[in-house]
PDB file of C-alpha atoms in Angstrom:
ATOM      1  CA  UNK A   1     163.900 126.657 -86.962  1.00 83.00           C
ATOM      2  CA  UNK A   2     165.969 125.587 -83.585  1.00 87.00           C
ATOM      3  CA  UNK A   3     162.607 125.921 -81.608  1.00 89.00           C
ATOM      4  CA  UNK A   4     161.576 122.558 -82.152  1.00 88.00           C
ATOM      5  CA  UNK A   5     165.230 120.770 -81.432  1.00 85.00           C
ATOM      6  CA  UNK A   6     165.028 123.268 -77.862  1.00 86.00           C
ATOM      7  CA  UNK A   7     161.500 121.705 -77.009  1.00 88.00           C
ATOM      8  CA  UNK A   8     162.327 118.572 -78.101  1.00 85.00           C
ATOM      9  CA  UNK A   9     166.049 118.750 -75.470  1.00 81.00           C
ATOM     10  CA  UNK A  10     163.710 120.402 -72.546  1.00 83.00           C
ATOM     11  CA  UNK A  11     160.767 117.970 -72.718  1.00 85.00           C
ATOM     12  CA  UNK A  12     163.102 114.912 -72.688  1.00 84.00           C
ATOM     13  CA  UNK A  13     165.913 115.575 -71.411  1.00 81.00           C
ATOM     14  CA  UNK A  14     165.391 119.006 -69.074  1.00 84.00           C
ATOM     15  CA  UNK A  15     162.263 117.731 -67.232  1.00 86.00           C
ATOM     16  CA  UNK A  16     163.348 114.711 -66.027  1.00 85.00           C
ATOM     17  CA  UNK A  17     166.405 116.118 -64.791  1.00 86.00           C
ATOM     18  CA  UNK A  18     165.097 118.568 -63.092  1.00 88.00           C
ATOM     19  CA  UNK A  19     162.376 115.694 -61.634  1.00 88.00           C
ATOM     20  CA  UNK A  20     165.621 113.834 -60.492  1.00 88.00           C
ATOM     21  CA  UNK A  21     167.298 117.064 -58.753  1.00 89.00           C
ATOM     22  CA  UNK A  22     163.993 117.507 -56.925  1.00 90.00           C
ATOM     23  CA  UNK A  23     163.404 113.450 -55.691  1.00 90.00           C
ATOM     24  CA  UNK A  24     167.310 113.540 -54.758  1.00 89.00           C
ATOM     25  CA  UNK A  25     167.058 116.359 -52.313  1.00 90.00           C
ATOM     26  CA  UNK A  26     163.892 114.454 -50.720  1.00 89.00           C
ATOM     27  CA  UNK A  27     163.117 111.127 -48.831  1.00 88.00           C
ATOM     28  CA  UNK A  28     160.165 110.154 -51.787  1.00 87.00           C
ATOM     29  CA  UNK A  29     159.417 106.655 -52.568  1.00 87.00           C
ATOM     30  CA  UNK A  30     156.391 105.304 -53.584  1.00 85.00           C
ATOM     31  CA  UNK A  31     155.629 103.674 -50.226  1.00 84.00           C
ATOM     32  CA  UNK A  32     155.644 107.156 -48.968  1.00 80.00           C
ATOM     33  CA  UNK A  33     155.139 109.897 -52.145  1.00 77.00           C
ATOM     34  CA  UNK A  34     154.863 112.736 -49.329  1.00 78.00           C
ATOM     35  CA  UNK A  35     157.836 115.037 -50.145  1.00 78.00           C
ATOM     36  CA  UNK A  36     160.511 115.529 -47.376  1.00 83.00           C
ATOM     37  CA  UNK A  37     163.547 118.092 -47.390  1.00 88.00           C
ATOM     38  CA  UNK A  38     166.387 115.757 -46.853  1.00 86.00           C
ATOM     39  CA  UNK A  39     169.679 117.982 -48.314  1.00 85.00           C
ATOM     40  CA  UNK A  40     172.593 115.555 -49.705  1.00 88.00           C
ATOM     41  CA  UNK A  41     171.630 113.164 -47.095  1.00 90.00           C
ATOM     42  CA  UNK A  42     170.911 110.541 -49.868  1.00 90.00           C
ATOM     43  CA  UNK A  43     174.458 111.066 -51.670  1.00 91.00           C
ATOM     44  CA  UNK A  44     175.794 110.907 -48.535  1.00 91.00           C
ATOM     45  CA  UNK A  45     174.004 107.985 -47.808  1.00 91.00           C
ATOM     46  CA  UNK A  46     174.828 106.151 -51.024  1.00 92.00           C
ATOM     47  CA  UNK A  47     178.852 107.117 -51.204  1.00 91.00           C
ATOM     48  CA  UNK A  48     179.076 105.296 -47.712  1.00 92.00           C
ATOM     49  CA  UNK A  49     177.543 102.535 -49.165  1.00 91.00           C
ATOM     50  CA  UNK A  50     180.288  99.315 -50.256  1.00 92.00           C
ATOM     51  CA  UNK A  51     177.456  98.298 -53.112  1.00 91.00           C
ATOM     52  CA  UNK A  52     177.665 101.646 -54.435  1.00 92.00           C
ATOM     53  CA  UNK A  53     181.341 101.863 -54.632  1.00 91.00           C
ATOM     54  CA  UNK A  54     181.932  98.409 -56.077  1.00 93.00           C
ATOM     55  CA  UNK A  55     179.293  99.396 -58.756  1.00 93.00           C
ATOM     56  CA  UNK A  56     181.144 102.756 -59.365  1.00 91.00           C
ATOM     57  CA  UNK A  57     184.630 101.006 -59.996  1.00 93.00           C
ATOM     58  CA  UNK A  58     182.442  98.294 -62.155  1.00 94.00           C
ATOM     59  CA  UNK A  59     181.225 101.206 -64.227  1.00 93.00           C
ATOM     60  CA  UNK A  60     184.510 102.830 -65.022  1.00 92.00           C
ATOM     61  CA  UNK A  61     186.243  99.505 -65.983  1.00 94.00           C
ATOM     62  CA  UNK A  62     183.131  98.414 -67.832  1.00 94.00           C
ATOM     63  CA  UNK A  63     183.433 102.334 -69.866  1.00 92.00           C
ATOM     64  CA  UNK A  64     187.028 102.763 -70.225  1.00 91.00           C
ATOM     65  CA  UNK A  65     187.569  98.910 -71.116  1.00 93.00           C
ATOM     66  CA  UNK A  66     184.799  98.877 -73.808  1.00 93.00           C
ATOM     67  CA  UNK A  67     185.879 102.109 -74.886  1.00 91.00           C
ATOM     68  CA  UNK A  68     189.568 101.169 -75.285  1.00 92.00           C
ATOM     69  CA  UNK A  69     188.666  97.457 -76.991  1.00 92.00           C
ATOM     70  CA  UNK A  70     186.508  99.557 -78.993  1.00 90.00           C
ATOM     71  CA  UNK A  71     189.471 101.860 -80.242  1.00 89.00           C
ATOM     72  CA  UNK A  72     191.874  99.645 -80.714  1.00 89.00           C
ATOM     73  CA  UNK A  73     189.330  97.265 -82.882  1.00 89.00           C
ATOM     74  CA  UNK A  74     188.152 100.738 -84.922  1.00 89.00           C
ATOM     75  CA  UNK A  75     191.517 101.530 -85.603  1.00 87.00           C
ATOM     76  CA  UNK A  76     192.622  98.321 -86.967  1.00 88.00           C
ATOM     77  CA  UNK A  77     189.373  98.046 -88.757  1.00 88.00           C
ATOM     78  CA  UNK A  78     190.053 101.083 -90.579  1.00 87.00           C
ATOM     79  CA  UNK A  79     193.502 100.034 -91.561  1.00 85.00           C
ATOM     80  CA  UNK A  80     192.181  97.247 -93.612  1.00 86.00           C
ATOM     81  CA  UNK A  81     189.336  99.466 -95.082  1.00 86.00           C
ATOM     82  CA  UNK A  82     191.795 101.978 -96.034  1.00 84.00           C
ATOM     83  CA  UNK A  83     192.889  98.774 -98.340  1.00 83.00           C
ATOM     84  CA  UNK A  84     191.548  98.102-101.943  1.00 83.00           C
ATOM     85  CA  UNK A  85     190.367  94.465-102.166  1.00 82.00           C
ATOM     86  CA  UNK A  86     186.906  93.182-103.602  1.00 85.00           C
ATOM     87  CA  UNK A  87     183.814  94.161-102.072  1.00 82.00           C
ATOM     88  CA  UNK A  88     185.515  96.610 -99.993  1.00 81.00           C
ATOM     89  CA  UNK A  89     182.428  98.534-100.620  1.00 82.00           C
ATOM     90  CA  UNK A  90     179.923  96.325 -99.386  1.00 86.00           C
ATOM     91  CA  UNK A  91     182.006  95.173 -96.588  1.00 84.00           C
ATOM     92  CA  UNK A  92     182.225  99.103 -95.525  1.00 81.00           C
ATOM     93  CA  UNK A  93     178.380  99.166 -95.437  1.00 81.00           C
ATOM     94  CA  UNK A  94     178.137  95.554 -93.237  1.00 83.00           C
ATOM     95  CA  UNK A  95     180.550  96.825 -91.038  1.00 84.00           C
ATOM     96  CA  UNK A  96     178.384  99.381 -89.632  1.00 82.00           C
ATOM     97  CA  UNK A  97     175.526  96.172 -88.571  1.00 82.00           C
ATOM     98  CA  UNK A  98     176.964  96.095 -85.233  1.00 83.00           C
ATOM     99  CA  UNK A  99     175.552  99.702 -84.410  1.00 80.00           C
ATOM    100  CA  UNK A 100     172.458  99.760 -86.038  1.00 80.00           C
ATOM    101  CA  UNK A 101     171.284  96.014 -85.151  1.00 83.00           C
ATOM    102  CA  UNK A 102     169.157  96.744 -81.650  1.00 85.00           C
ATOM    103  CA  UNK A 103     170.987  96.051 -78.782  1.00 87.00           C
ATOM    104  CA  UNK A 104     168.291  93.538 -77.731  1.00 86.00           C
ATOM    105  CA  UNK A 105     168.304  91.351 -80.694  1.00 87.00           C
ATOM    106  CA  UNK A 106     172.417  91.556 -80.644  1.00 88.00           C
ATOM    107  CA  UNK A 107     172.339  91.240 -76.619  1.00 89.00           C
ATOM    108  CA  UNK A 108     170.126  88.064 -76.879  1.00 88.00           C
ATOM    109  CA  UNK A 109     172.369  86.613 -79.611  1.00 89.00           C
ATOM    110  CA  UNK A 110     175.306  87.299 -77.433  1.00 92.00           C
ATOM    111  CA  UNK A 111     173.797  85.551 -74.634  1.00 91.00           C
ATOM    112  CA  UNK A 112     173.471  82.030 -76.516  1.00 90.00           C
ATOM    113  CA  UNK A 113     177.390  82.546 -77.156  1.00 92.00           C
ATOM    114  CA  UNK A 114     178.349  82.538 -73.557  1.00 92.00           C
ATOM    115  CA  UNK A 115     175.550  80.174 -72.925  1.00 87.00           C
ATOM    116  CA  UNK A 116     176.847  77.405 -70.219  1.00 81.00           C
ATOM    117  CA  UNK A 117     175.806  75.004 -72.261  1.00 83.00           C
ATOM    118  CA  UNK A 118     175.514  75.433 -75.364  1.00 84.00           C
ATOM    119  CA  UNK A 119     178.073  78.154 -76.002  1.00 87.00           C
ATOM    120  CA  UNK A 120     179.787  78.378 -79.647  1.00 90.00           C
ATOM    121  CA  UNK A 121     182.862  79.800 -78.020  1.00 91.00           C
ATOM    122  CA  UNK A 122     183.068  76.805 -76.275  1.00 90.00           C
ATOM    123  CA  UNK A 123     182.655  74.487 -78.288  1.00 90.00           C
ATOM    124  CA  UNK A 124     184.965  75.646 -80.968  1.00 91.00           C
ATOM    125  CA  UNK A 125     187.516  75.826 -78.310  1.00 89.00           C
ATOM    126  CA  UNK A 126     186.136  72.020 -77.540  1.00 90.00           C
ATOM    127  CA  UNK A 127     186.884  71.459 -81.057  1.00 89.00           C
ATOM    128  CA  UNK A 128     189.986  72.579 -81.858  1.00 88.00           C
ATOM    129  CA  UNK A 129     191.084  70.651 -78.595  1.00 88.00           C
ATOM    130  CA  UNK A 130     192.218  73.819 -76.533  1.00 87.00           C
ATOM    131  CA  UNK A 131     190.532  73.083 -73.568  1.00 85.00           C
ATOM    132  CA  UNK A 132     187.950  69.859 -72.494  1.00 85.00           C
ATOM    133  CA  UNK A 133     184.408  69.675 -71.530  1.00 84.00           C
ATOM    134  CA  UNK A 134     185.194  69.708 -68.130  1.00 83.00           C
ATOM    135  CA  UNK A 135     187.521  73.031 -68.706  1.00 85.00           C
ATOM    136  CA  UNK A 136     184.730  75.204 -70.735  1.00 87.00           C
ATOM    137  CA  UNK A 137     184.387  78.742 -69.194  1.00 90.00           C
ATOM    138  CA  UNK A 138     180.951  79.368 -67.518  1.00 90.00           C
ATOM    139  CA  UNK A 139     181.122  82.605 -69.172  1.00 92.00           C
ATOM    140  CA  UNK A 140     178.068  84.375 -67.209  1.00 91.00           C
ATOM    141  CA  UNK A 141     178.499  82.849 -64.084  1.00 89.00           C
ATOM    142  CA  UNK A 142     182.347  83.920 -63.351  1.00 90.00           C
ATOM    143  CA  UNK A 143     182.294  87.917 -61.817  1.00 90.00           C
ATOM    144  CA  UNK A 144     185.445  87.892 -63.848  1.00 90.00           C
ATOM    145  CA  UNK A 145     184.444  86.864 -67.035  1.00 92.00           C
ATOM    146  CA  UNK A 146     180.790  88.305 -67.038  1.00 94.00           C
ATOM    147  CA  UNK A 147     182.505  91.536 -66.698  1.00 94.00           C
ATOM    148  CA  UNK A 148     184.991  90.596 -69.540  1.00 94.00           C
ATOM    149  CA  UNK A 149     181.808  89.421 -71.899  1.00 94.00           C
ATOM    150  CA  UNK A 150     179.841  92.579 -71.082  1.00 94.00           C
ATOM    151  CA  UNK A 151     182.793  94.527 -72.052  1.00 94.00           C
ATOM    152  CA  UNK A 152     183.426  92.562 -75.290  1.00 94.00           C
ATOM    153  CA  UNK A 153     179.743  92.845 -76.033  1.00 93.00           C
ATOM    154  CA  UNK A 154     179.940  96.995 -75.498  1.00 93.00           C
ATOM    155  CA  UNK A 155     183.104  97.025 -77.563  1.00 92.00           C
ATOM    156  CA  UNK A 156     181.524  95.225 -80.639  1.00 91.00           C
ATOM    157  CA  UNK A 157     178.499  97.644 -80.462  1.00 89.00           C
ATOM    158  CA  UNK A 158     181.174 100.401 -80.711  1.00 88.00           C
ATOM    159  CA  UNK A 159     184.113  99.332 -82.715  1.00 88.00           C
ATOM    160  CA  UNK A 160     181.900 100.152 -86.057  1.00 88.00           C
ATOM    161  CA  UNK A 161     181.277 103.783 -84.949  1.00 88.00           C
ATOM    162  CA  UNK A 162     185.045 104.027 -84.153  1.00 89.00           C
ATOM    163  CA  UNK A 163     185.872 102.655 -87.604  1.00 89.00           C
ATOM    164  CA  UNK A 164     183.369 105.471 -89.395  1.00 87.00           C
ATOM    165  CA  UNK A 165     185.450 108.225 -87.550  1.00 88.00           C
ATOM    166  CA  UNK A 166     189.098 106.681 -88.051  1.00 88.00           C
ATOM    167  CA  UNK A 167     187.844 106.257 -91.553  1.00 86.00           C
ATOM    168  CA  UNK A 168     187.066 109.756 -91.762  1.00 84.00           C
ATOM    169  CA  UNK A 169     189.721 111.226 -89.767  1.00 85.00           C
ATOM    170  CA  UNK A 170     192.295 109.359 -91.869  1.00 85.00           C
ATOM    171  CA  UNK A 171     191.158 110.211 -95.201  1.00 83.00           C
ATOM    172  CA  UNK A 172     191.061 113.943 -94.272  1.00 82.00           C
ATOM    173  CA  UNK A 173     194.752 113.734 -94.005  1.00 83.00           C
ATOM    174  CA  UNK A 174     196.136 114.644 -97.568  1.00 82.00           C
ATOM    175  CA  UNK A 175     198.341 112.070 -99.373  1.00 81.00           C
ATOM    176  CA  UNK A 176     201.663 114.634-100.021  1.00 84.00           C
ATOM    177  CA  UNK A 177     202.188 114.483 -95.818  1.00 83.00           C
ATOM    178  CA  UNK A 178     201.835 110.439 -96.205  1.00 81.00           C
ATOM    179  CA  UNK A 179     204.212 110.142 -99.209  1.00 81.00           C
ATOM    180  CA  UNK A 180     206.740 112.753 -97.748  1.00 84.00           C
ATOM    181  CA  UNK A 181     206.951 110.840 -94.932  1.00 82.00           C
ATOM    182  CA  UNK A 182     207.208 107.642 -96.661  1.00 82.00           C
ATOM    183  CA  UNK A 183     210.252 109.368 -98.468  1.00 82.00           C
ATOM    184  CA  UNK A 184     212.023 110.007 -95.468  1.00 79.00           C
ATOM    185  CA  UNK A 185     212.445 106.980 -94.038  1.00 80.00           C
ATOM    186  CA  UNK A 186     209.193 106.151 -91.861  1.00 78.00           C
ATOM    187  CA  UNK A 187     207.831 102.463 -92.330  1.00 80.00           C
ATOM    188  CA  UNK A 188     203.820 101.854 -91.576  1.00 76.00           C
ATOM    189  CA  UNK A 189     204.400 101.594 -87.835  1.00 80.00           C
ATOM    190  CA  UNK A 190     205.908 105.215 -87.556  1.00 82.00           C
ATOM    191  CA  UNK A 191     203.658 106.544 -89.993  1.00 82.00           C
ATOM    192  CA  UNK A 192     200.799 105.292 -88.162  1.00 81.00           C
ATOM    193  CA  UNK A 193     201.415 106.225 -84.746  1.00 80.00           C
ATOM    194  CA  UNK A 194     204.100 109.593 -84.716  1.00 81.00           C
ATOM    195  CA  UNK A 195     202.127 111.630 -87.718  1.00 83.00           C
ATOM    196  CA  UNK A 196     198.568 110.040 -89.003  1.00 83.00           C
ATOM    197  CA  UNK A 197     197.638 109.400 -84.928  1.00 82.00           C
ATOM    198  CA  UNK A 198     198.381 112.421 -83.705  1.00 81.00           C
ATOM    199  CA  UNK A 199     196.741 114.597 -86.506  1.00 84.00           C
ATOM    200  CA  UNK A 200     193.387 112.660 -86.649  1.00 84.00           C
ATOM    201  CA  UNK A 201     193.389 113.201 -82.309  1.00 84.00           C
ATOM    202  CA  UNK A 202     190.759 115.750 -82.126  1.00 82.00           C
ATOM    203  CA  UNK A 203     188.605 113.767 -84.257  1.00 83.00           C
ATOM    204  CA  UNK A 204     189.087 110.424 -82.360  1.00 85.00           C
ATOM    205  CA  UNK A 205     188.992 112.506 -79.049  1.00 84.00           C
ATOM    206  CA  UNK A 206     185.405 113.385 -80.247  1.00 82.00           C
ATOM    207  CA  UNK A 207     184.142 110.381 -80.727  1.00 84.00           C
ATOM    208  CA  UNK A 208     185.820 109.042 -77.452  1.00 86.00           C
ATOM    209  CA  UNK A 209     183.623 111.797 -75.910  1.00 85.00           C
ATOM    210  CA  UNK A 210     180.595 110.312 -77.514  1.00 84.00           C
ATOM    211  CA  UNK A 211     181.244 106.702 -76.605  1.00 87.00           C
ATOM    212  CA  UNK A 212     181.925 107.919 -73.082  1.00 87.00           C
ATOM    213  CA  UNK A 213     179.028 109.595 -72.031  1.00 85.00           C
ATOM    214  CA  UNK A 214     176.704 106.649 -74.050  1.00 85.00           C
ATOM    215  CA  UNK A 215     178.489 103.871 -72.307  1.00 88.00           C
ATOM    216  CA  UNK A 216     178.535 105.263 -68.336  1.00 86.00           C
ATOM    217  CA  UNK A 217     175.156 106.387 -68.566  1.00 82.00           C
ATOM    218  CA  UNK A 218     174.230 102.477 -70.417  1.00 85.00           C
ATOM    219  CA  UNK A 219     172.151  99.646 -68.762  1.00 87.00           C
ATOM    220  CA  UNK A 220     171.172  98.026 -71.853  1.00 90.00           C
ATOM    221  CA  UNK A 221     174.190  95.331 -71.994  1.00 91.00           C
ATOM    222  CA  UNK A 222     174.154  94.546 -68.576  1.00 92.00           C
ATOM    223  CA  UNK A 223     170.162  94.551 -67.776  1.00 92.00           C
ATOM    224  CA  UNK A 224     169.960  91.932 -70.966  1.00 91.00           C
ATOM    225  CA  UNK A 225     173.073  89.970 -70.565  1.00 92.00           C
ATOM    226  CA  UNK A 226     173.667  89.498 -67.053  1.00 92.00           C
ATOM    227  CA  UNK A 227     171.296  91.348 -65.044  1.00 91.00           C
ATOM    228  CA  UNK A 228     173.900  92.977 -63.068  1.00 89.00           C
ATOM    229  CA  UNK A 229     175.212  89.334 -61.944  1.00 85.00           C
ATOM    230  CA  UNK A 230     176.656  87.368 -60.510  1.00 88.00           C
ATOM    231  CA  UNK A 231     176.586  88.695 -57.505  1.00 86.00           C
ATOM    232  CA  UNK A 232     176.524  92.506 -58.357  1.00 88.00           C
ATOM    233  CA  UNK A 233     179.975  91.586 -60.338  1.00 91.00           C
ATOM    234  CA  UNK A 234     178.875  93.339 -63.634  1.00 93.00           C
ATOM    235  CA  UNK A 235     176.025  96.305 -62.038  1.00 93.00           C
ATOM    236  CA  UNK A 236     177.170  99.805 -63.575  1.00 93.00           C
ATOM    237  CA  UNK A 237     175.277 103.161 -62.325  1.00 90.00           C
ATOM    238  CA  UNK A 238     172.632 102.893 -64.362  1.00 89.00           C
ATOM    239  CA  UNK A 239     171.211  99.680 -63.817  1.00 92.00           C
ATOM    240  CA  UNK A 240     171.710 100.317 -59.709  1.00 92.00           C
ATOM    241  CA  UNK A 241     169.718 103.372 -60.541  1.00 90.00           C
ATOM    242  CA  UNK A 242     166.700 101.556 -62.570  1.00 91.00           C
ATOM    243  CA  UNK A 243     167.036  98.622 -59.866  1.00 92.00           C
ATOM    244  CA  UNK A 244     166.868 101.091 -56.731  1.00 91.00           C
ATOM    245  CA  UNK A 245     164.996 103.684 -58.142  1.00 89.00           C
ATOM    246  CA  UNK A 246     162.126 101.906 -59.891  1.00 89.00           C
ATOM    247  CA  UNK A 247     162.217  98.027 -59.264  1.00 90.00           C
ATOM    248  CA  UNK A 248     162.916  98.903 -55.506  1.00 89.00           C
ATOM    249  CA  UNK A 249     160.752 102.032 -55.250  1.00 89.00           C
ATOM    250  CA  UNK A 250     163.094 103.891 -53.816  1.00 90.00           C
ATOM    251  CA  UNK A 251     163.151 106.730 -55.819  1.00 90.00           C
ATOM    252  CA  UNK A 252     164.783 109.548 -53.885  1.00 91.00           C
ATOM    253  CA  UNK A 253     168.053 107.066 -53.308  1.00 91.00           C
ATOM    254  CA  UNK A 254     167.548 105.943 -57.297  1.00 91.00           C
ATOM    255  CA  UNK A 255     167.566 109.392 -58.502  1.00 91.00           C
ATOM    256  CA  UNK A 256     170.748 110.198 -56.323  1.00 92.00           C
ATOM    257  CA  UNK A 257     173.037 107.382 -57.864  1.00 91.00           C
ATOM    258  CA  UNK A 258     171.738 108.525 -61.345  1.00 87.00           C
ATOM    259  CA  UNK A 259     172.371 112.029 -60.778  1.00 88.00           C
ATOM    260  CA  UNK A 260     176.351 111.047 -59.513  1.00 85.00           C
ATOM    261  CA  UNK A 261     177.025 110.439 -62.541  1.00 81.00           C
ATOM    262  CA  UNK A 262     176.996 113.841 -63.473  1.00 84.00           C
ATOM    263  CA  UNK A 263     179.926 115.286 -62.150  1.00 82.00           C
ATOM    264  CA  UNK A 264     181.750 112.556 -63.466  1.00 78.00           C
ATOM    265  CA  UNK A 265     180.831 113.023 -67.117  1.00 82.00           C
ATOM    266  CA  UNK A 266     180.804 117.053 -66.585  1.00 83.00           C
ATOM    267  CA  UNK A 267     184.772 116.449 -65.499  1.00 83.00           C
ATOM    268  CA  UNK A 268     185.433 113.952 -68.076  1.00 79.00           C
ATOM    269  CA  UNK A 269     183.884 115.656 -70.964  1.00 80.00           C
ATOM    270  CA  UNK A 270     185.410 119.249 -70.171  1.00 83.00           C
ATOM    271  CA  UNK A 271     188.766 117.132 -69.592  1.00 80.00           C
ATOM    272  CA  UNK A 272     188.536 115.983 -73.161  1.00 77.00           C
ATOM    273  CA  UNK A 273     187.515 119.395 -74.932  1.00 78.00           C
ATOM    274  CA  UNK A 274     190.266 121.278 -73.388  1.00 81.00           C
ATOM    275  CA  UNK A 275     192.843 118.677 -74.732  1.00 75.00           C
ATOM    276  CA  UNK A 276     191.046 118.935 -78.007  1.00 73.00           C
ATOM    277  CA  UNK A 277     191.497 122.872 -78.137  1.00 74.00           C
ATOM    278  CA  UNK A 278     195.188 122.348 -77.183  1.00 71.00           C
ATOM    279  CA  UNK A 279     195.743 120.009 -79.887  1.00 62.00           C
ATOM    280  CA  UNK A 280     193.978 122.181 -82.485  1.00 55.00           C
ATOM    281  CA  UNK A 281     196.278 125.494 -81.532  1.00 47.00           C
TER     282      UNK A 281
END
């Protein structure tokens, strides 16, 4: 019964790391497909490199910002849903839209937002008189805020999958520890943070592992929104990897930058398990 799930993990997900072990020890690109023994030459090469570590510090800010936004938005989310009101039903099932609409179609949508000019974010700011014409954003074109937008964007295709497991974290809790600890004293703040938070951790902690390891090994948002622009201001790992390893044809150095992400998510993810076991005893 778990033979086809093995195949299915070895065939898609073995192979090609195994192909990407064997092009980062080498000096293969498709100029020159004759394989070479080069050792960690190329992730020796590629650490040294200033592009490389700007794009490594891009990557973490643009996972651990979209991951926090994301959390923060989920658990507020949640709080409301907790909430009777009308339609709360159908509202739980729209809420989930922003994870199961594809991430071109949403990217793409996204894109017209920030537009230069024709942005609705801009314009309602416009509108409202916030700011004037000759004060709108260029949302894309400023490293700053094309790194803010592709974080927003990666926190809006997360914040619904954060909701679903704060929403079922939260109602796992039973009501008697809620009510005695309304009892005592603690307002909504307290409740929230010093007994509901901490007891739905491993569960959060779970999810945080999921949205970690989906987000640093990501391209999507960045190949569709900015490219990696302006000026390398928004390229994460994997897009250096697709750019290097496939647009460039340098697939030995390609295959090194995708494989250093693997330490990094081996130390994060083991980090995270352990604090879930301690939590749990």
């Amino acid at each position: 019964m778990v033979a086809p799930a093995i195949l299915y993990v070895l065939l898609l997900v073995g192979l090609p790391f195994l192909l990407a072990v064997y092009y980062s020890v080498s000096a293969y690109t498709i100029y020159d497909p004759s394989w070479h023994f080069v050792g960690l030459s190329n992730f020796r090469q590629i650490v040294s490199n200033p592009v490389f570590q700007d794009t490594l510090a891009n990557t973490f800010l643009f996972t651990f910002g979209s991951q926090f936004l994301g959390l923060v938005l989920g658990k507020f989310g949640a709080l409301l849903l907790m909430r009777p009101f009308p339609g709360r039903t159908i509202v739980r099932a729209l809420i989930i839209l922003p994870w199961a609409v594809p991430i071109a179609l949403a990217t793409v949508a996204w894109e017209w937002m920030f537009d230069s000019l024709y942005s609705v974010i801009n314009w309602t700011l416009i509108s409202l008189g916030i700011i004037t014409r000759s004060e709108a954003p260029n949302w894309l074109g400023n490293p700053h805020l094309a790194m803010l937008c592709v974080i927003v964007v990666n926190a809006w295709r997360f914040f619904p999958f954060a909701i679903v497991i704060f929403l079922a974290g939260m109602t796992s809790i039973p009501q008697d520890v809620i009510d005695a600890a309304t009892v005592d004293g603690a307002g909504f703040w307290r409740r929230n943070y010093q007994i509901v938070l901490p007891m739905i951790m491993p569960i959060v902690a779970v999810g945080l592992i999921f949205g970690i390891v989906f987000t640093f090994t990501d391209l999507s948002v960045v190949f569709l929104l900015t490219n990696g622009g302006p000026v390398g201001a928004t390229s994460v790992l994997g897009f250096e990897g697709f750019q290097v390893g496939i647009v460039s044809g340098d697939v030995s150095h390609g295959a090194a930058i995708s494989l250093f992400m693997l330490p990094v998510l081996f130390f994060v993810v083991v980090g995270m398990l352990r604090f879930i076991r301690r939590r749990e005893i």
